[in-house]
Amino acid sequence: MPLLPGAEPYHHQGGPVGVLLCHGFTGSPQSLRPWAEELAAAGFTVALPLLPGHGTRWQDMQPTRWEDWYAEVERELLALSAECEQVFVCALSMGSALALRLAAVHGPAVSGLVLVNPSVRSDNPASVLLPVLRHLVPSLPGIADDIAKPGAAELGYDRTPLHAAWSLSRLWKEVQGRLPEVTQPVLLFHSPQDHVVSPANSELVLARISSTDVTERLCQRSYHVATLDHDAAEIFAASLDFIRRLAPAHAAGVTRVESDDHQG
């Protein structure tokens, strides 16, 4: 199936500090594209992959599993690590679960995490029925496009494929067990008015990770897809400050570029 216009992955070759961005369940790179472009404009090397099964039609997600989505972001992390001195991971919703697992598994290869409305647990009591329901019903109404800002829209599926949703629940369990292994600095944003992911998700992350450098910020004016909502500019600016604070390689890279420009 052809990609939906706007769902394309995004890559930018920049300086010695890399940033990997992970989009959410049934979403696409479009939800993080403005953020990725801000990071690129600041001089970072940026990777925003399209997760398998996403960006076309919801039926294409049915045969995919969390291991497929994770393998894609892990491949991008390893590629960035091979060419950059430091790598940070920024993520939205289910992408945050993938990011947390990357941090737990790869340790020092991840220099820090920026998480927006992380999804790491079920907020629907009916999810216990997924192992059976997924064999009876192919999909349920979608979760995309939870945005407060008029005129803003998320490019995501209008249906939730239940085989994939069942696999997502297994990812949650995997990540919950690994949260204490996360020691990297964390900047976490969450929206009090989120109609997709409850505040209990952020509370769980903050309670269980072992990180000592942790900042929590609220997106008071935004719903779930805060990266396209009223608080997007604040998220972008704060993430830039966070990465710059933790990335001496970026400062060195900027100095070298400025020196080269002056000589030219």
mmCIF file with all atom_site columns, C-alpha atoms in Angstrom, residues 11-121:
data_model
loop_
_atom_site.group_PDB
_atom_site.id
_atom_site.type_symbol
_atom_site.label_atom_id
_atom_site.label_alt_id
_atom_site.label_comp_id
_atom_site.label_asym_id
_atom_site.label_entity_id
_atom_site.label_seq_id
_atom_site.pdbx_PDB_ins_code
_atom_site.Cartn_x
_atom_site.Cartn_y
_atom_site.Cartn_z
_atom_site.occupancy
_atom_site.B_iso_or_equiv
_atom_site.pdbx_formal_charge
_atom_site.auth_seq_id
_atom_site.auth_comp_id
_atom_site.auth_asym_id
_atom_site.auth_atom_id
_atom_site.pdbx_PDB_model_num
ATOM 1   C CA . HIS A 1 11  ? 16.085 12.036 8.343  1.00 0.00 ? 11  HIS A CA 1
ATOM 2   C CA . HIS A 1 12  ? 18.528 14.931 8.605  1.00 0.00 ? 12  HIS A CA 1
ATOM 3   C CA . GLN A 1 13  ? 22.303 14.810 8.639  1.00 0.00 ? 13  GLN A CA 1
ATOM 4   C CA . GLY A 1 14  ? 23.591 17.300 11.183 1.00 0.00 ? 14  GLY A CA 1
ATOM 5   C CA . GLY A 1 15  ? 26.239 17.497 13.851 1.00 0.00 ? 15  GLY A CA 1
ATOM 6   C CA . PRO A 1 16  ? 27.817 14.989 16.279 1.00 0.00 ? 16  PRO A CA 1
ATOM 7   C CA . VAL A 1 17  ? 24.696 14.689 18.457 1.00 0.00 ? 17  VAL A CA 1
ATOM 8   C CA . GLY A 1 18  ? 21.843 12.551 17.200 1.00 0.00 ? 18  GLY A CA 1
ATOM 9   C CA . VAL A 1 19  ? 18.160 12.539 18.098 1.00 0.00 ? 19  VAL A CA 1
ATOM 10  C CA . LEU A 1 20  ? 15.836 9.625  17.452 1.00 0.00 ? 20  LEU A CA 1
ATOM 11  C CA . LEU A 1 21  ? 12.083 10.319 17.497 1.00 0.00 ? 21  LEU A CA 1
ATOM 12  C CA . CYS A 1 22  ? 9.472  7.577  18.038 1.00 0.00 ? 22  CYS A CA 1
ATOM 13  C CA . HIS A 1 23  ? 5.828  8.149  17.047 1.00 0.00 ? 23  HIS A CA 1
ATOM 14  C CA . GLY A 1 24  ? 2.776  6.571  18.636 1.00 0.00 ? 24  GLY A CA 1
ATOM 15  C CA . PHE A 1 25  ? 0.478  3.589  18.138 1.00 0.00 ? 25  PHE A CA 1
ATOM 16  C CA . THR A 1 26  ? -1.588 3.867  14.897 1.00 0.00 ? 26  THR A CA 1
ATOM 17  C CA . GLY A 1 27  ? 0.037  7.270  14.282 1.00 0.00 ? 27  GLY A CA 1
ATOM 18  C CA . SER A 1 28  ? 2.818  8.312  11.916 1.00 0.00 ? 28  SER A CA 1
ATOM 19  C CA . PRO A 1 29  ? 5.932  10.512 11.700 1.00 0.00 ? 29  PRO A CA 1
ATOM 20  C CA . GLN A 1 30  ? 3.599  13.426 10.884 1.00 0.00 ? 30  GLN A CA 1
ATOM 21  C CA . SER A 1 31  ? 2.782  13.818 14.589 1.00 0.00 ? 31  SER A CA 1
ATOM 22  C CA . LEU A 1 32  ? 6.463  14.507 15.333 1.00 0.00 ? 32  LEU A CA 1
ATOM 23  C CA . ARG A 1 33  ? 7.596  16.112 12.086 1.00 0.00 ? 33  ARG A CA 1
ATOM 24  C CA . PRO A 1 34  ? 7.567  19.738 13.359 1.00 0.00 ? 34  PRO A CA 1
ATOM 25  C CA . TRP A 1 35  ? 9.605  18.652 16.390 1.00 0.00 ? 35  TRP A CA 1
ATOM 26  C CA . ALA A 1 36  ? 12.080 16.788 14.183 1.00 0.00 ? 36  ALA A CA 1
ATOM 27  C CA . GLU A 1 37  ? 12.494 19.828 11.955 1.00 0.00 ? 37  GLU A CA 1
ATOM 28  C CA . GLU A 1 38  ? 13.151 22.072 14.975 1.00 0.00 ? 38  GLU A CA 1
ATOM 29  C CA . LEU A 1 39  ? 15.870 19.680 16.144 1.00 0.00 ? 39  LEU A CA 1
ATOM 30  C CA . ALA A 1 40  ? 17.367 19.565 12.663 1.00 0.00 ? 40  ALA A CA 1
ATOM 31  C CA . ALA A 1 41  ? 17.384 23.363 12.443 1.00 0.00 ? 41  ALA A CA 1
ATOM 32  C CA . ALA A 1 42  ? 19.327 23.435 15.730 1.00 0.00 ? 42  ALA A CA 1
ATOM 33  C CA . GLY A 1 43  ? 22.091 21.378 14.149 1.00 0.00 ? 43  GLY A CA 1
ATOM 34  C CA . PHE A 1 44  ? 21.346 17.863 15.364 1.00 0.00 ? 44  PHE A CA 1
ATOM 35  C CA . THR A 1 45  ? 21.407 14.695 13.293 1.00 0.00 ? 45  THR A CA 1
ATOM 36  C CA . VAL A 1 46  ? 17.790 13.529 13.315 1.00 0.00 ? 46  VAL A CA 1
ATOM 37  C CA . ALA A 1 47  ? 16.030 10.225 12.596 1.00 0.00 ? 47  ALA A CA 1
ATOM 38  C CA . LEU A 1 48  ? 12.218 9.943  12.619 1.00 0.00 ? 48  LEU A CA 1
ATOM 39  C CA . PRO A 1 49  ? 11.331 6.472  11.297 1.00 0.00 ? 49  PRO A CA 1
ATOM 40  C CA . LEU A 1 50  ? 7.956  5.117  10.211 1.00 0.00 ? 50  LEU A CA 1
ATOM 41  C CA . LEU A 1 51  ? 7.037  2.138  12.381 1.00 0.00 ? 51  LEU A CA 1
ATOM 42  C CA . PRO A 1 52  ? 6.044  -1.085 10.543 1.00 0.00 ? 52  PRO A CA 1
ATOM 43  C CA . GLY A 1 53  ? 2.349  -1.311 9.747  1.00 0.00 ? 53  GLY A CA 1
ATOM 44  C CA . HIS A 1 54  ? 1.802  2.417  10.147 1.00 0.00 ? 54  HIS A CA 1
ATOM 45  C CA . GLY A 1 55  ? 1.197  5.204  7.655  1.00 0.00 ? 55  GLY A CA 1
ATOM 46  C CA . THR A 1 56  ? -0.892 3.241  5.136  1.00 0.00 ? 56  THR A CA 1
ATOM 47  C CA . ARG A 1 57  ? -4.144 1.583  6.323  1.00 0.00 ? 57  ARG A CA 1
ATOM 48  C CA . TRP A 1 58  ? -5.057 0.012  9.639  1.00 0.00 ? 58  TRP A CA 1
ATOM 49  C CA . GLN A 1 59  ? -5.308 -3.465 8.132  1.00 0.00 ? 59  GLN A CA 1
ATOM 50  C CA . ASP A 1 60  ? -1.563 -3.360 7.466  1.00 0.00 ? 60  ASP A CA 1
ATOM 51  C CA . MET A 1 61  ? -0.963 -3.162 11.218 1.00 0.00 ? 61  MET A CA 1
ATOM 52  C CA . GLN A 1 62  ? -2.797 -6.392 12.017 1.00 0.00 ? 62  GLN A CA 1
ATOM 53  C CA . PRO A 1 63  ? 0.125  -8.778 11.398 1.00 0.00 ? 63  PRO A CA 1
ATOM 54  C CA . THR A 1 64  ? 2.720  -6.533 13.061 1.00 0.00 ? 64  THR A CA 1
ATOM 55  C CA . ARG A 1 65  ? 3.811  -6.911 16.682 1.00 0.00 ? 65  ARG A CA 1
ATOM 56  C CA . TRP A 1 66  ? 5.610  -4.755 19.216 1.00 0.00 ? 66  TRP A CA 1
ATOM 57  C CA . GLU A 1 67  ? 8.837  -6.558 18.406 1.00 0.00 ? 67  GLU A CA 1
ATOM 58  C CA . ASP A 1 68  ? 8.560  -5.227 14.834 1.00 0.00 ? 68  ASP A CA 1
ATOM 59  C CA . TRP A 1 69  ? 8.066  -1.641 15.994 1.00 0.00 ? 69  TRP A CA 1
ATOM 60  C CA . TYR A 1 70  ? 10.892 -1.937 18.491 1.00 0.00 ? 70  TYR A CA 1
ATOM 61  C CA . ALA A 1 71  ? 13.260 -3.465 15.929 1.00 0.00 ? 71  ALA A CA 1
ATOM 62  C CA . GLU A 1 72  ? 12.784 -0.414 13.700 1.00 0.00 ? 72  GLU A CA 1
ATOM 63  C CA . VAL A 1 73  ? 13.661 2.145  16.378 1.00 0.00 ? 73  VAL A CA 1
ATOM 64  C CA . GLU A 1 74  ? 16.523 -0.017 17.620 1.00 0.00 ? 74  GLU A CA 1
ATOM 65  C CA . ARG A 1 75  ? 17.955 -0.155 14.099 1.00 0.00 ? 75  ARG A CA 1
ATOM 66  C CA . GLU A 1 76  ? 17.797 3.633  13.895 1.00 0.00 ? 76  GLU A CA 1
ATOM 67  C CA . LEU A 1 77  ? 19.414 3.988  17.330 1.00 0.00 ? 77  LEU A CA 1
ATOM 68  C CA . LEU A 1 78  ? 22.317 1.771  16.327 1.00 0.00 ? 78  LEU A CA 1
ATOM 69  C CA . ALA A 1 79  ? 22.748 3.684  13.060 1.00 0.00 ? 79  ALA A CA 1
ATOM 70  C CA . LEU A 1 80  ? 22.822 7.015  14.904 1.00 0.00 ? 80  LEU A CA 1
ATOM 71  C CA . SER A 1 81  ? 25.219 5.610  17.522 1.00 0.00 ? 81  SER A CA 1
ATOM 72  C CA . ALA A 1 82  ? 27.611 4.571  14.764 1.00 0.00 ? 82  ALA A CA 1
ATOM 73  C CA . GLU A 1 83  ? 27.902 8.125  13.428 1.00 0.00 ? 83  GLU A CA 1
ATOM 74  C CA . CYS A 1 84  ? 27.175 10.347 16.450 1.00 0.00 ? 84  CYS A CA 1
ATOM 75  C CA . GLU A 1 85  ? 28.991 10.928 19.728 1.00 0.00 ? 85  GLU A CA 1
ATOM 76  C CA . GLN A 1 86  ? 25.742 11.071 21.697 1.00 0.00 ? 86  GLN A CA 1
ATOM 77  C CA . VAL A 1 87  ? 22.141 10.064 20.981 1.00 0.00 ? 87  VAL A CA 1
ATOM 78  C CA . PHE A 1 88  ? 18.933 11.249 22.648 1.00 0.00 ? 88  PHE A CA 1
ATOM 79  C CA . VAL A 1 89  ? 15.475 9.743  22.185 1.00 0.00 ? 89  VAL A CA 1
ATOM 80  C CA . CYS A 1 90  ? 12.289 11.811 22.000 1.00 0.00 ? 90  CYS A CA 1
ATOM 81  C CA . ALA A 1 91  ? 8.911  10.114 21.878 1.00 0.00 ? 91  ALA A CA 1
ATOM 82  C CA . LEU A 1 92  ? 5.141  10.422 21.981 1.00 0.00 ? 92  LEU A CA 1
ATOM 83  C CA . SER A 1 93  ? 2.682  7.987  23.594 1.00 0.00 ? 93  SER A CA 1
ATOM 84  C CA . MET A 1 94  ? 3.510  4.353  22.710 1.00 0.00 ? 94  MET A CA 1
ATOM 85  C CA . GLY A 1 95  ? 6.741  5.646  21.219 1.00 0.00 ? 95  GLY A CA 1
ATOM 86  C CA . SER A 1 96  ? 7.741  6.452  24.791 1.00 0.00 ? 96  SER A CA 1
ATOM 87  C CA . ALA A 1 97  ? 7.408  2.777  25.731 1.00 0.00 ? 97  ALA A CA 1
ATOM 88  C CA . LEU A 1 98  ? 9.777  1.942  22.881 1.00 0.00 ? 98  LEU A CA 1
ATOM 89  C CA . ALA A 1 99  ? 12.123 4.728  24.008 1.00 0.00 ? 99  ALA A CA 1
ATOM 90  C CA . LEU A 1 100 ? 12.152 3.486  27.603 1.00 0.00 ? 100 LEU A CA 1
ATOM 91  C CA . ARG A 1 101 ? 13.022 -0.022 26.456 1.00 0.00 ? 101 ARG A CA 1
ATOM 92  C CA . LEU A 1 102 ? 15.839 1.358  24.287 1.00 0.00 ? 102 LEU A CA 1
ATOM 93  C CA . ALA A 1 103 ? 17.197 3.191  27.333 1.00 0.00 ? 103 ALA A CA 1
ATOM 94  C CA . ALA A 1 104 ? 16.960 0.081  29.519 1.00 0.00 ? 104 ALA A CA 1
ATOM 95  C CA . VAL A 1 105 ? 18.545 -2.254 26.967 1.00 0.00 ? 105 VAL A CA 1
ATOM 96  C CA . HIS A 1 106 ? 21.224 0.017  25.504 1.00 0.00 ? 106 HIS A CA 1
ATOM 97  C CA . GLY A 1 107 ? 22.212 1.991  28.597 1.00 0.00 ? 107 GLY A CA 1
ATOM 98  C CA . PRO A 1 108 ? 24.977 4.515  27.805 1.00 0.00 ? 108 PRO A CA 1
ATOM 99  C CA . ALA A 1 109 ? 24.076 4.515  24.090 1.00 0.00 ? 109 ALA A CA 1
ATOM 100 C CA . VAL A 1 110 ? 21.071 6.662  25.088 1.00 0.00 ? 110 VAL A CA 1
ATOM 101 C CA . SER A 1 111 ? 22.120 9.962  26.675 1.00 0.00 ? 111 SER A CA 1
ATOM 102 C CA . GLY A 1 112 ? 18.633 11.119 27.669 1.00 0.00 ? 112 GLY A CA 1
ATOM 103 C CA . LEU A 1 113 ? 14.907 10.775 27.072 1.00 0.00 ? 113 LEU A CA 1
ATOM 104 C CA . VAL A 1 114 ? 12.195 13.316 26.281 1.00 0.00 ? 114 VAL A CA 1
ATOM 105 C CA . LEU A 1 115 ? 8.775  11.697 26.726 1.00 0.00 ? 115 LEU A CA 1
ATOM 106 C CA . VAL A 1 116 ? 5.405  13.218 25.831 1.00 0.00 ? 116 VAL A CA 1
ATOM 107 C CA . ASN A 1 117 ? 2.274  11.602 27.293 1.00 0.00 ? 117 ASN A CA 1
ATOM 108 C CA . PRO A 1 118 ? 3.959  8.214  27.649 1.00 0.00 ? 118 PRO A CA 1
ATOM 109 C CA . SER A 1 119 ? 1.808  5.107  27.261 1.00 0.00 ? 119 SER A CA 1
ATOM 110 C CA . VAL A 1 120 ? 3.035  2.241  29.440 1.00 0.00 ? 120 VAL A CA 1
ATOM 111 C CA . ARG A 1 121 ? -0.140 0.674  30.863 1.00 0.00 ? 121 ARG A CA 1
#
